Short mmCIF file of C-alpha atoms and ligand atoms in Angstrom, two decimals:
data_model
loop_
_atom_site.label_atom_id
_atom_site.label_comp_id
_atom_site.label_asym_id
_atom_site.label_seq_id
_atom_site.Cartn_x
_atom_site.Cartn_y
_atom_site.Cartn_z
CA MET A 1 -31.11 -12.25 -14.46
CA ASP A 2 -29.60 -15.36 -15.41
CA LYS A 3 -30.06 -19.69 -14.13
CA LEU A 4 -27.69 -21.77 -14.40
CA VAL A 5 -29.19 -25.16 -14.94
CA ILE A 6 -26.53 -27.32 -14.89
CA GLU A 7 -26.81 -32.20 -15.21
CA GLY A 8 -23.71 -33.43 -13.47
CA GLY A 9 -21.77 -36.92 -14.02
CA ASN A 10 -19.91 -35.79 -16.78
CA PRO A 11 -16.37 -36.73 -16.49
CA LEU A 12 -14.25 -32.79 -17.81
CA VAL A 13 -11.85 -33.28 -19.87
CA GLY A 14 -10.28 -31.13 -21.60
CA ARG A 15 -8.81 -28.25 -22.40
CA VAL A 16 -9.13 -24.43 -20.20
CA LYS A 17 -7.19 -21.11 -20.20
CA VAL A 18 -7.36 -18.93 -17.23
CA ALA A 19 -8.00 -15.41 -18.19
CA GLY A 20 -6.34 -12.72 -15.75
CA ALA A 21 -6.65 -12.56 -12.67
CA LYS A 22 -9.85 -10.01 -11.44
CA ASN A 23 -8.17 -9.24 -7.98
CA ALA A 24 -5.10 -7.96 -9.42
CA THR A 25 -7.40 -6.18 -12.57
CA LEU A 26 -9.24 -4.11 -10.33
CA PRO A 27 -6.76 -1.89 -8.58
CA LEU A 28 -4.51 -2.27 -11.70
CA MET A 29 -7.70 0.27 -13.54
CA CYS A 30 -7.64 2.15 -10.06
CA ALA A 31 -4.22 2.65 -10.47
CA THR A 32 -4.11 4.28 -13.84
CA LEU A 33 -5.70 7.72 -11.48
CA LEU A 34 -1.49 8.41 -10.16
CA THR A 35 -1.10 8.68 -14.04
CA ARG A 36 -2.16 11.58 -16.13
CA GLY A 37 -2.13 9.38 -19.96
CA ARG A 38 -3.01 6.87 -21.52
CA CYS A 39 -2.22 3.58 -19.67
CA HIS A 40 -2.58 -0.21 -21.23
CA LEU A 41 -3.58 -2.98 -19.56
CA LYS A 42 -3.24 -6.32 -21.47
CA ASN A 43 -4.70 -10.06 -20.16
CA VAL A 44 -7.48 -8.87 -18.28
CA PRO A 45 -10.43 -10.46 -18.13
CA ASP A 46 -14.32 -9.67 -19.23
CA LEU A 47 -16.54 -9.55 -16.26
CA ARG A 48 -18.91 -7.60 -14.92
CA ASP A 49 -17.05 -6.12 -12.32
CA VAL A 50 -14.38 -5.27 -14.46
CA ARG A 51 -16.45 -3.16 -16.49
CA THR A 52 -18.50 -2.06 -13.29
CA MET A 53 -14.80 -0.74 -12.68
CA GLY A 54 -14.48 1.25 -16.17
CA ARG A 55 -18.08 2.72 -15.44
CA LEU A 56 -16.07 4.31 -12.42
CA LEU A 57 -13.72 5.62 -14.61
CA THR A 58 -15.41 6.75 -16.99
CA MET A 59 -17.73 8.71 -13.83
CA LEU A 60 -14.04 10.37 -12.64
CA GLY A 61 -13.68 11.42 -16.71
CA ALA A 62 -11.43 8.97 -17.59
CA ARG A 63 -12.09 7.25 -21.19
CA THR A 64 -11.65 3.72 -21.55
CA GLU A 65 -11.67 1.62 -24.38
CA SER A 66 -11.61 -2.24 -24.58
CA ARG A 67 -10.64 -4.54 -27.67
CA GLY A 68 -10.25 -8.10 -26.56
CA ASP A 69 -8.51 -8.87 -23.60
CA GLU A 70 -7.06 -5.57 -23.60
CA LEU A 71 -7.90 -2.14 -22.74
CA TRP A 72 -7.36 1.13 -23.02
CA ILE A 73 -7.44 3.45 -20.25
CA ASP A 74 -6.92 7.23 -20.76
CA THR A 75 -7.19 9.78 -17.20
CA SER A 76 -5.73 12.55 -19.08
CA ALA A 77 -8.70 14.05 -18.10
CA ALA A 78 -9.48 11.80 -15.04
CA GLU A 79 -10.22 15.38 -12.89
CA GLY A 80 -13.12 13.28 -10.60
CA VAL A 81 -13.23 12.76 -7.37
CA GLU A 82 -16.31 11.30 -6.54
CA ALA A 83 -17.01 7.22 -6.04
CA PRO A 84 -21.27 6.88 -5.72
CA TYR A 85 -22.87 5.03 -2.96
CA ASP A 86 -25.00 3.39 -6.14
CA LEU A 87 -21.89 1.73 -7.42
CA VAL A 88 -19.92 1.00 -4.58
CA LYS A 89 -22.88 -1.21 -3.45
CA THR A 90 -22.40 -3.31 -6.27
CA MET A 91 -18.53 -3.39 -6.17
CA ARG A 92 -16.78 -2.95 -2.34
CA ALA A 93 -13.39 -2.65 -4.79
CA SER A 94 -14.25 0.15 -5.95
CA VAL A 95 -13.30 1.44 -2.08
CA LEU A 96 -9.33 1.05 -4.44
CA CYS A 97 -9.84 4.52 -5.77
CA LEU A 98 -9.62 6.38 -2.82
CA GLY A 99 -6.00 6.34 -2.32
CA PRO A 100 -4.95 7.03 -6.05
CA LEU A 101 -7.09 10.13 -5.76
CA VAL A 102 -6.32 11.21 -2.54
CA ALA A 103 -2.71 11.04 -3.44
CA LYS A 104 -3.15 12.62 -7.63
CA ALA A 105 -6.00 15.40 -7.05
CA GLY A 106 -5.75 15.43 -3.49
CA GLN A 107 -9.32 15.14 -2.51
CA ALA A 108 -11.68 12.19 -2.53
CA ARG A 109 -15.38 11.49 -2.07
CA VAL A 110 -15.83 7.20 -1.52
CA SER A 111 -19.25 5.75 -0.67
CA LEU A 112 -18.50 3.85 3.19
CA PRO A 113 -19.20 -0.35 0.91
CA GLY A 114 -20.62 -0.93 4.14
CA GLY A 115 -21.02 -4.77 4.53
CA CYS A 116 -21.92 -7.07 2.10
CA ALA A 117 -22.98 -10.55 1.85
CA ILE A 118 -19.84 -12.55 4.06
CA GLY A 119 -19.35 -10.76 6.44
CA GLU A 120 -19.06 -6.60 8.42
CA ARG A 121 -15.85 -6.52 6.04
CA PRO A 122 -15.12 -2.44 7.73
CA VAL A 123 -12.18 -0.36 5.99
CA ASP A 124 -11.10 1.18 9.51
CA GLN A 125 -7.10 0.45 8.66
CA HIS A 126 -7.13 2.17 4.62
CA LEU A 127 -8.47 5.05 6.44
CA LYS A 128 -5.72 4.68 9.33
CA GLY A 129 -3.03 4.69 6.70
CA LEU A 130 -4.16 7.48 4.56
CA ALA A 131 -4.55 9.49 7.86
CA ALA A 132 -1.46 8.30 8.78
CA LEU A 133 -0.07 9.83 5.32
CA GLY A 134 -1.37 13.04 6.34
CA ALA A 135 -4.61 13.02 4.95
CA LYS A 136 -8.10 14.21 6.44
CA ILE A 137 -10.24 12.38 6.78
CA GLU A 138 -14.36 13.13 7.25
CA LEU A 139 -17.26 10.45 7.66
CA ALA A 140 -20.79 11.97 6.14
CA GLY A 141 -23.56 11.56 4.92
CA GLY A 142 -22.33 7.84 4.10
CA TYR A 143 -18.90 9.11 2.17
CA VAL A 144 -15.36 9.09 3.35
CA LEU A 145 -13.91 12.55 2.08
CA ALA A 146 -10.57 12.33 2.29
CA SER A 147 -7.79 15.22 1.27
CA ALA A 148 -4.24 16.26 1.25
CA LYS A 149 -3.10 19.20 -0.67
CA ARG A 150 0.67 16.14 -0.95
CA LEU A 151 0.99 13.24 1.18
CA LYS A 152 3.91 12.75 3.56
CA GLY A 153 6.08 9.54 4.19
CA ALA A 154 5.38 7.94 7.16
CA GLU A 155 6.01 4.74 9.17
CA ILE A 156 2.23 2.63 9.16
CA THR A 157 1.95 -1.31 10.55
CA MET A 158 -1.48 -2.44 10.01
CA ASP A 159 -3.78 -3.64 13.15
CA LEU A 160 -4.74 -6.66 10.19
CA VAL A 161 -3.67 -8.14 7.18
CA THR A 162 -5.82 -6.07 4.59
CA VAL A 163 -5.17 -6.68 0.83
CA THR A 164 -7.33 -3.42 -0.90
CA GLY A 165 -6.15 -2.15 2.70
CA THR A 166 -2.60 -2.91 1.44
CA GLU A 167 -2.77 -1.91 -2.44
CA ASN A 168 -4.80 1.38 -1.63
CA LEU A 169 -1.74 2.39 0.81
CA ILE A 170 0.77 0.92 -1.71
CA MET A 171 -0.48 3.13 -4.06
CA ALA A 172 -1.29 6.42 -1.85
CA ALA A 173 2.84 6.10 -1.26
CA THR A 174 4.10 6.45 -4.83
CA LEU A 175 3.45 10.21 -4.99
CA ALA A 176 3.81 10.97 -1.21
CA LYS A 177 6.45 13.01 -0.15
CA GLY A 178 9.50 10.59 0.91
CA ARG A 179 9.29 6.80 2.28
CA THR A 180 6.83 5.70 3.84
CA VAL A 181 7.40 1.97 5.36
CA LEU A 182 4.14 -0.49 5.38
CA ARG A 183 4.24 -2.95 8.22
CA ASN A 184 2.29 -6.05 8.72
CA ALA A 185 1.33 -6.07 4.92
CA ALA A 186 -0.45 -8.20 2.37
CA ARG A 187 1.85 -10.30 0.71
CA GLU A 188 -0.48 -11.51 -2.19
CA PRO A 189 0.59 -11.57 -5.67
CA GLU A 190 -2.23 -9.49 -7.04
CA VAL A 191 -0.13 -6.56 -4.30
CA VAL A 192 2.75 -8.13 -6.35
CA ASP A 193 2.07 -7.34 -10.11
CA LEU A 194 0.17 -4.14 -8.89
CA ALA A 195 3.76 -2.92 -7.81
CA ARG A 196 5.79 -3.97 -10.68
CA ALA A 197 3.49 -2.16 -13.08
CA LEU A 198 3.57 0.70 -10.79
CA ASN A 199 7.41 0.30 -10.29
CA ALA A 200 7.52 0.33 -14.03
CA ALA A 201 5.79 3.64 -14.51
CA GLY A 202 8.31 4.87 -12.15
CA ALA A 203 7.33 4.14 -8.43
CA ARG A 204 10.15 3.02 -6.03
CA ILE A 205 8.14 0.36 -4.13
CA GLN A 206 10.29 -2.29 -2.77
CA GLY A 207 9.38 -5.24 -0.41
CA ALA A 208 5.59 -6.13 -2.47
CA GLY A 209 5.17 -9.72 -1.69
CA THR A 210 7.22 -9.75 1.96
CA ALA A 211 4.94 -8.24 5.33
CA THR A 212 7.23 -4.97 4.98
CA VAL A 213 6.87 -2.70 1.80
CA ILE A 214 9.12 0.28 1.26
CA ILE A 215 8.24 3.62 -1.00
CA ASP A 216 9.86 6.25 -1.95
CA GLY A 217 7.57 9.03 -3.14
CA VAL A 218 7.58 9.95 -6.60
CA ASP A 219 6.31 13.61 -8.40
CA GLU A 220 4.81 11.73 -10.74
CA LEU A 221 4.35 7.82 -12.96
CA ALA A 222 4.23 7.25 -16.00
CA PRO A 223 1.12 6.63 -17.95
CA LEU A 224 1.46 2.10 -16.85
CA GLU A 225 1.89 -0.42 -19.23
CA HIS A 226 1.29 -3.90 -17.93
CA THR A 227 -0.16 -7.37 -18.23
CA VAL A 228 -2.26 -8.74 -15.91
CA MET A 229 -1.14 -11.89 -13.79
CA PRO A 230 -3.76 -15.14 -14.27
CA ASP A 231 -5.79 -15.75 -11.73
CA ARG A 232 -5.38 -17.98 -9.41
CA ILE A 233 -9.05 -18.43 -7.95
CA GLU A 234 -10.64 -19.57 -11.37
CA ALA A 235 -7.38 -21.93 -12.22
CA GLY A 236 -7.93 -23.38 -8.44
CA THR A 237 -11.95 -23.94 -9.49
CA TYR A 238 -11.04 -25.49 -12.52
CA MET A 239 -8.49 -27.93 -11.21
CA VAL A 240 -11.55 -28.90 -8.69
CA ALA A 241 -13.37 -28.91 -11.59
CA ALA A 242 -11.41 -31.54 -12.82
CA GLY A 243 -10.61 -33.37 -9.12
CA ILE A 244 -14.63 -33.66 -8.05
CA THR A 245 -16.16 -35.04 -12.08
CA ARG A 246 -13.14 -37.81 -11.89
CA GLY A 247 -12.15 -36.15 -15.23
CA GLU A 248 -9.38 -34.79 -16.88
CA LEU A 249 -8.68 -31.54 -17.21
CA THR A 250 -6.13 -29.13 -19.01
CA ILE A 251 -4.91 -25.81 -17.69
CA ALA A 252 -2.99 -23.51 -19.88
CA ASP A 253 -1.64 -20.10 -18.04
CA ALA A 254 -2.51 -21.52 -14.67
CA PRO A 255 -0.29 -19.90 -11.39
CA VAL A 256 1.31 -22.36 -10.45
CA GLU A 257 3.85 -20.49 -8.56
CA HIS A 258 1.24 -18.87 -6.41
CA MET A 259 -1.02 -21.92 -5.58
CA THR A 260 1.35 -23.87 -3.18
CA ALA A 261 -1.52 -23.94 -0.35
CA VAL A 262 -4.12 -24.68 -2.76
CA ILE A 263 -2.31 -27.76 -4.57
CA ALA A 264 -1.12 -29.09 -1.94
CA LYS A 265 -4.21 -29.76 -0.43
CA LEU A 266 -5.98 -31.34 -3.85
CA LYS A 267 -2.82 -33.36 -3.86
CA GLU A 268 -3.71 -34.66 -0.45
CA ALA A 269 -6.82 -35.14 -1.89
CA GLY A 270 -5.48 -37.89 -4.14
CA LEU A 271 -6.21 -35.60 -7.03
CA ARG A 272 -3.07 -35.88 -9.87
CA PHE A 273 -0.84 -32.91 -11.70
CA GLN A 274 1.38 -33.49 -14.19
CA PRO A 275 2.65 -30.62 -16.11
CA THR A 276 2.97 -30.33 -19.56
CA PRO A 277 3.81 -28.24 -22.73
CA LYS A 278 -0.40 -27.45 -22.89
CA GLY A 279 -0.43 -26.51 -19.26
CA LEU A 280 -0.59 -28.45 -16.57
CA VAL A 281 -3.03 -31.82 -16.50
CA VAL A 282 -5.32 -32.25 -12.89
CA SER A 283 -6.63 -35.34 -12.97
CA ALA A 284 -8.82 -38.16 -10.44
CA ARG A 285 -10.06 -41.75 -10.44
CA ARG A 286 -11.96 -41.86 -7.33
CA ALA A 287 -13.63 -40.51 -4.34
CA PRO A 288 -12.27 -37.71 -2.81
CA LYS A 289 -9.46 -38.05 0.61
CA PRO A 290 -10.54 -35.93 3.44
CA VAL A 291 -8.32 -32.65 4.24
CA THR A 292 -8.68 -29.86 6.41
CA ILE A 293 -8.29 -26.21 5.30
CA ILE A 294 -7.30 -23.36 7.59
CA THR A 295 -7.97 -20.63 5.92
CA GLY A 296 -5.43 -17.80 5.85
CA PRO A 297 -3.58 -14.39 4.17
CA TYR A 298 -1.00 -15.34 1.69
CA PRO A 299 0.94 -17.56 1.03
CA GLY A 300 -2.17 -19.74 3.55
CA PHE A 301 -4.86 -21.27 2.03
CA PRO A 302 -6.79 -18.63 0.40
CA THR A 303 -10.30 -17.90 1.66
CA ASP A 304 -11.66 -17.84 -1.76
CA MET A 305 -10.63 -21.38 -2.37
CA GLN A 306 -12.97 -22.09 0.65
CA ALA A 307 -16.15 -22.82 -0.73
CA GLN A 308 -15.00 -24.68 -4.04
CA LEU A 309 -12.71 -27.21 -1.71
CA MET A 310 -16.19 -28.12 0.21
CA ALA A 311 -17.47 -29.21 -2.90
CA LEU A 312 -14.87 -31.83 -3.39
CA MET A 313 -15.12 -32.58 0.46
CA ALA A 314 -19.27 -32.88 -0.19
CA LEU A 315 -18.03 -36.68 -1.74
CA SER A 316 -14.60 -37.29 0.41
CA THR A 317 -14.67 -40.79 1.78
CA GLY A 318 -14.22 -39.27 5.10
CA SER A 319 -14.77 -36.21 7.51
CA ALA A 320 -12.71 -33.08 6.11
CA VAL A 321 -12.86 -29.89 8.00
CA PHE A 322 -12.71 -26.35 7.34
CA GLN A 323 -12.19 -23.32 9.44
CA GLU A 324 -12.95 -19.85 7.93
CA THR A 325 -10.39 -17.64 9.59
CA ILE A 326 -10.79 -14.17 7.05
CA PHE A 327 -14.66 -13.52 7.17
CA GLU A 328 -16.98 -14.12 9.88
CA ASN A 329 -19.81 -15.30 7.31
CA ARG A 330 -18.72 -17.33 5.02
CA LEU A 331 -19.96 -20.89 4.92
CA MET A 332 -23.64 -19.46 3.60
CA HIS A 333 -23.28 -22.09 0.43
CA THR A 334 -22.85 -25.14 2.97
CA SER A 335 -27.03 -24.44 3.73
CA GLU A 336 -27.29 -24.62 -0.42
CA LEU A 337 -24.44 -26.76 -0.79
CA ARG A 338 -26.90 -29.31 2.15
CA ARG A 339 -30.08 -29.50 -0.61
CA LEU A 340 -27.33 -31.41 -2.73
CA GLY A 341 -27.69 -33.84 -0.46
CA ALA A 342 -24.28 -32.37 1.79
CA ASN A 343 -23.34 -33.89 5.19
CA ILE A 344 -22.31 -30.36 6.61
CA GLU A 345 -22.68 -29.57 10.35
CA VAL A 346 -21.35 -25.69 11.30
CA THR A 347 -20.39 -24.02 14.76
CA GLY A 348 -19.13 -20.96 14.40
CA SER A 349 -16.93 -20.90 12.12
CA THR A 350 -15.62 -24.27 11.73
CA ALA A 351 -17.55 -26.63 8.80
CA VAL A 352 -17.27 -30.48 9.80
CA VAL A 353 -18.41 -31.72 5.90
CA LYS A 354 -19.06 -35.63 5.79
CA GLY A 355 -18.06 -36.85 2.90
CA ALA A 356 -21.56 -38.12 1.14
CA ARG A 357 -21.75 -41.48 -1.73
CA LYS A 358 -23.20 -39.38 -4.22
CA LEU A 359 -25.20 -36.03 -4.10
CA THR A 360 -28.02 -34.98 -5.92
CA GLY A 361 -29.61 -32.23 -8.44
CA ALA A 362 -31.70 -29.70 -6.52
CA PRO A 363 -32.45 -26.02 -6.90
CA VAL A 364 -30.39 -23.63 -5.47
CA MET A 365 -29.39 -20.09 -4.48
CA ALA A 366 -26.00 -18.22 -5.26
CA THR A 367 -25.43 -16.09 -2.08
CA ASP A 368 -22.25 -14.71 -3.55
CA LEU A 369 -18.80 -14.90 -6.25
CA ARG A 370 -17.61 -18.17 -4.16
CA ALA A 371 -20.39 -19.88 -3.02
CA SER A 372 -21.60 -19.68 -7.12
CA ALA A 373 -18.43 -21.17 -7.88
CA CYS A 374 -18.74 -23.85 -5.01
CA LEU A 375 -22.66 -24.76 -6.31
CA VAL A 376 -21.21 -25.37 -9.82
CA LEU A 377 -19.06 -27.71 -9.02
CA ALA A 378 -21.47 -29.51 -7.20
CA ALA A 379 -23.81 -29.59 -9.42
CA LEU A 380 -20.78 -30.75 -12.33
CA ALA A 381 -20.84 -34.07 -9.70
CA ALA A 382 -24.22 -34.09 -8.54
CA GLU A 383 -27.25 -36.99 -10.43
CA GLY A 384 -30.09 -34.94 -12.02
CA THR A 385 -30.55 -31.35 -12.32
CA THR A 386 -29.65 -28.59 -10.24
CA GLU A 387 -30.75 -25.15 -11.31
CA ILE A 388 -28.85 -23.03 -9.70
CA SER A 389 -30.63 -19.18 -9.62
CA ARG A 390 -28.89 -15.68 -9.02
CA VAL A 391 -25.45 -16.32 -11.17
CA TYR A 392 -24.82 -12.50 -11.57
CA HIS A 393 -22.80 -13.63 -9.05
CA LEU A 394 -20.75 -15.87 -10.79
CA ASP A 395 -20.38 -13.43 -14.14
CA ARG A 396 -18.96 -10.92 -11.28
CA GLY A 397 -15.65 -13.05 -11.25
CA TYR A 398 -15.44 -15.73 -13.71
CA GLU A 399 -15.24 -14.84 -17.17
CA ARG A 400 -17.81 -17.31 -19.08
CA ILE A 401 -16.98 -19.60 -16.50
CA ASP A 402 -20.51 -22.16 -18.21
CA GLN A 403 -18.50 -21.69 -21.51
CA LYS A 404 -15.44 -23.08 -20.60
CA LEU A 405 -16.94 -26.05 -18.80
CA VAL A 406 -18.93 -26.51 -21.43
CA ALA A 407 -16.22 -26.68 -23.85
CA ALA A 408 -14.69 -29.45 -21.79
CA GLY A 409 -18.06 -31.73 -21.89
CA ALA A 410 -20.07 -30.35 -18.81
CA SER A 411 -23.67 -30.03 -19.21
CA ILE A 412 -24.74 -26.67 -18.63
CA ARG A 413 -27.42 -24.09 -19.95
CA ARG A 414 -27.53 -20.48 -19.60
CA VAL A 415 -31.85 -19.55 -18.85
CA ALA A 416 -32.75 -15.80 -18.46
CA GLU A 417 -35.13 -15.92 -15.66
CA PRO A 418 -37.84 -13.04 -15.37
CA GLY A 419 -35.93 -9.91 -13.26
CA PRO A 420 -38.00 -8.84 -9.90
CA GLY A 421 -42.06 -7.84 -10.96
CA LYS A 422 -42.14 -9.50 -14.47
CA ALA A 423 -42.97 -13.11 -13.18
C1 UD1 B 501 -9.67 -9.21 -1.43
C2 UD1 B 501 -9.54 -9.57 -2.57
C3 UD1 B 501 -11.05 -10.83 -1.52
C4 UD1 B 501 -10.63 -12.10 -1.32
C5 UD1 B 501 -9.55 -11.14 0.27
C6 UD1 B 501 -8.72 -12.30 1.44
C7 UD1 B 501 -9.92 -7.85 -4.16
C8 UD1 B 501 -9.76 -7.38 -5.09
N1 UD1 B 501 -10.88 -8.51 -3.07
O1 UD1 B 501 -10.32 -8.72 -0.16
O2 UD1 B 501 -11.67 -11.97 -2.91
O3 UD1 B 501 -12.00 -12.50 -0.55
O4 UD1 B 501 -9.22 -10.01 -0.27
O5 UD1 B 501 -8.25 -12.28 0.77
O6 UD1 B 501 -8.58 -7.93 -3.88
N2 UD1 B 501 -10.71 -6.08 6.99
C9 UD1 B 501 -10.75 -5.09 8.93
N3 UD1 B 501 -10.66 -3.70 8.17
C10 UD1 B 501 -9.86 -2.76 6.95
C11 UD1 B 501 -9.78 -3.87 5.73
C12 UD1 B 501 -10.50 -5.22 6.40
O7 UD1 B 501 -10.82 -5.02 9.49
O8 UD1 B 501 -9.90 -1.87 7.10
C13 UD1 B 501 -10.89 -7.05 7.43
C14 UD1 B 501 -11.68 -7.87 7.03
O9 UD1 B 501 -12.85 -7.62 7.45
C15 UD1 B 501 -11.87 -9.15 6.67
C16 UD1 B 501 -9.94 -9.22 6.84
O10 UD1 B 501 -9.88 -7.60 7.26
O11 UD1 B 501 -11.88 -10.03 8.00
C17 UD1 B 501 -9.22 -9.22 5.56
O12 UD1 B 501 -10.10 -8.54 4.62
P1 UD1 B 501 -9.18 -8.03 3.04
O13 UD1 B 501 -7.73 -8.54 3.15
O14 UD1 B 501 -8.91 -6.66 3.49
O15 UD1 B 501 -10.43 -8.66 2.08
P2 UD1 B 501 -10.84 -7.26 0.97
O16 UD1 B 501 -8.87 -6.86 0.18
O17 UD1 B 501 -11.57 -6.75 0.75
#
């Protein structure tokens, strides 16, 4: 297990390139199970979650091959139908293979993901939707068993907005017989990226990116060929890095068209944005102004950027308010931020952050992916040394973040920590 040792205080100056989006790549990798043949994805980020998904596809009989940021997935012999507990427990997004497996193979046996650090996170909407499409759903031994000879199109209104739930049902419906109308669908850009890839392979999906998605089932799809959209959360994290260190970063490939809510809040906080041919230049000269953040489904403020904004607000000139509406337990970074000197009061799912004049380095622990990013950002601005342990969380979703930040002037060392039992 690695830890990061960060000496804070260097303004970051330089250029960082945003990788392909994790949350677009994972559903696209599962979507290859809807096809039989050699699929080709480009702009694939080099992440632990992507490797884990690759392992799952291999267990299902697919063959994967990667070179640089390109990934080939050959599903010609993908006859497996089981996603085991050991794998699903390390990555909840494995549940995205459920829809494609039932639709294409006629059955799936997928471990229930259970809770995780940020909350309970049930998958009832995925299951309810698949049942509406005609799948027989049984729960046994911690697994979902889903089967159907051929799924049938249906009218489905989801009880709440779920991103992977929407993706699972869109994927399943592409091979169903007849028309599916999915209401209250997630509008995230990653859903649109998936629909675009599927449509290019012969699917008939309309309305992705709106709350109503209409899918006319087809008999088969051609192998996917797609370039993954850039990661809006990684881009947003680098924007905050520029702001919190009062530096100037040129961010190449930031998908600004999908970042309206984040950029609006960062502008309100006083960050400056200048589009240039080399990328978006983001800079700050002064302490940030306080802002109010209420997370919400897209196009609202993404929950995946809440923790990073909180690091920034820990140094604001006033009182900032955060309201987390998506996950019930996603303020765990507050106690670690306090160890660096942040002044935060939490009541239920609301946090009030009174800006401090400075943060001071301390040993802290990463609890989940975005909480880790928040701690890295705070550490970059803190006086002295911060040691962040359990950075494997960070490696799940940020491609070489330490190297990218070091190239812009950050002082970060990655140190191997002895694993449990060896210390
Ligand atoms: C996805 C993203 C994750 C992001 C989240 C919210 C991927 C791989 N992950 O996660 O990074 O933080 O969207 O933007 O894309 N819920 C139910 N029943 C369900 C499904 C969800 O009650 O069947 C609840 C969840 O517990 C949560 C809310 O709905 O409170 C939204 O979750 P959801 O959009 O499903 O998150 P994920 O798709 O898991």
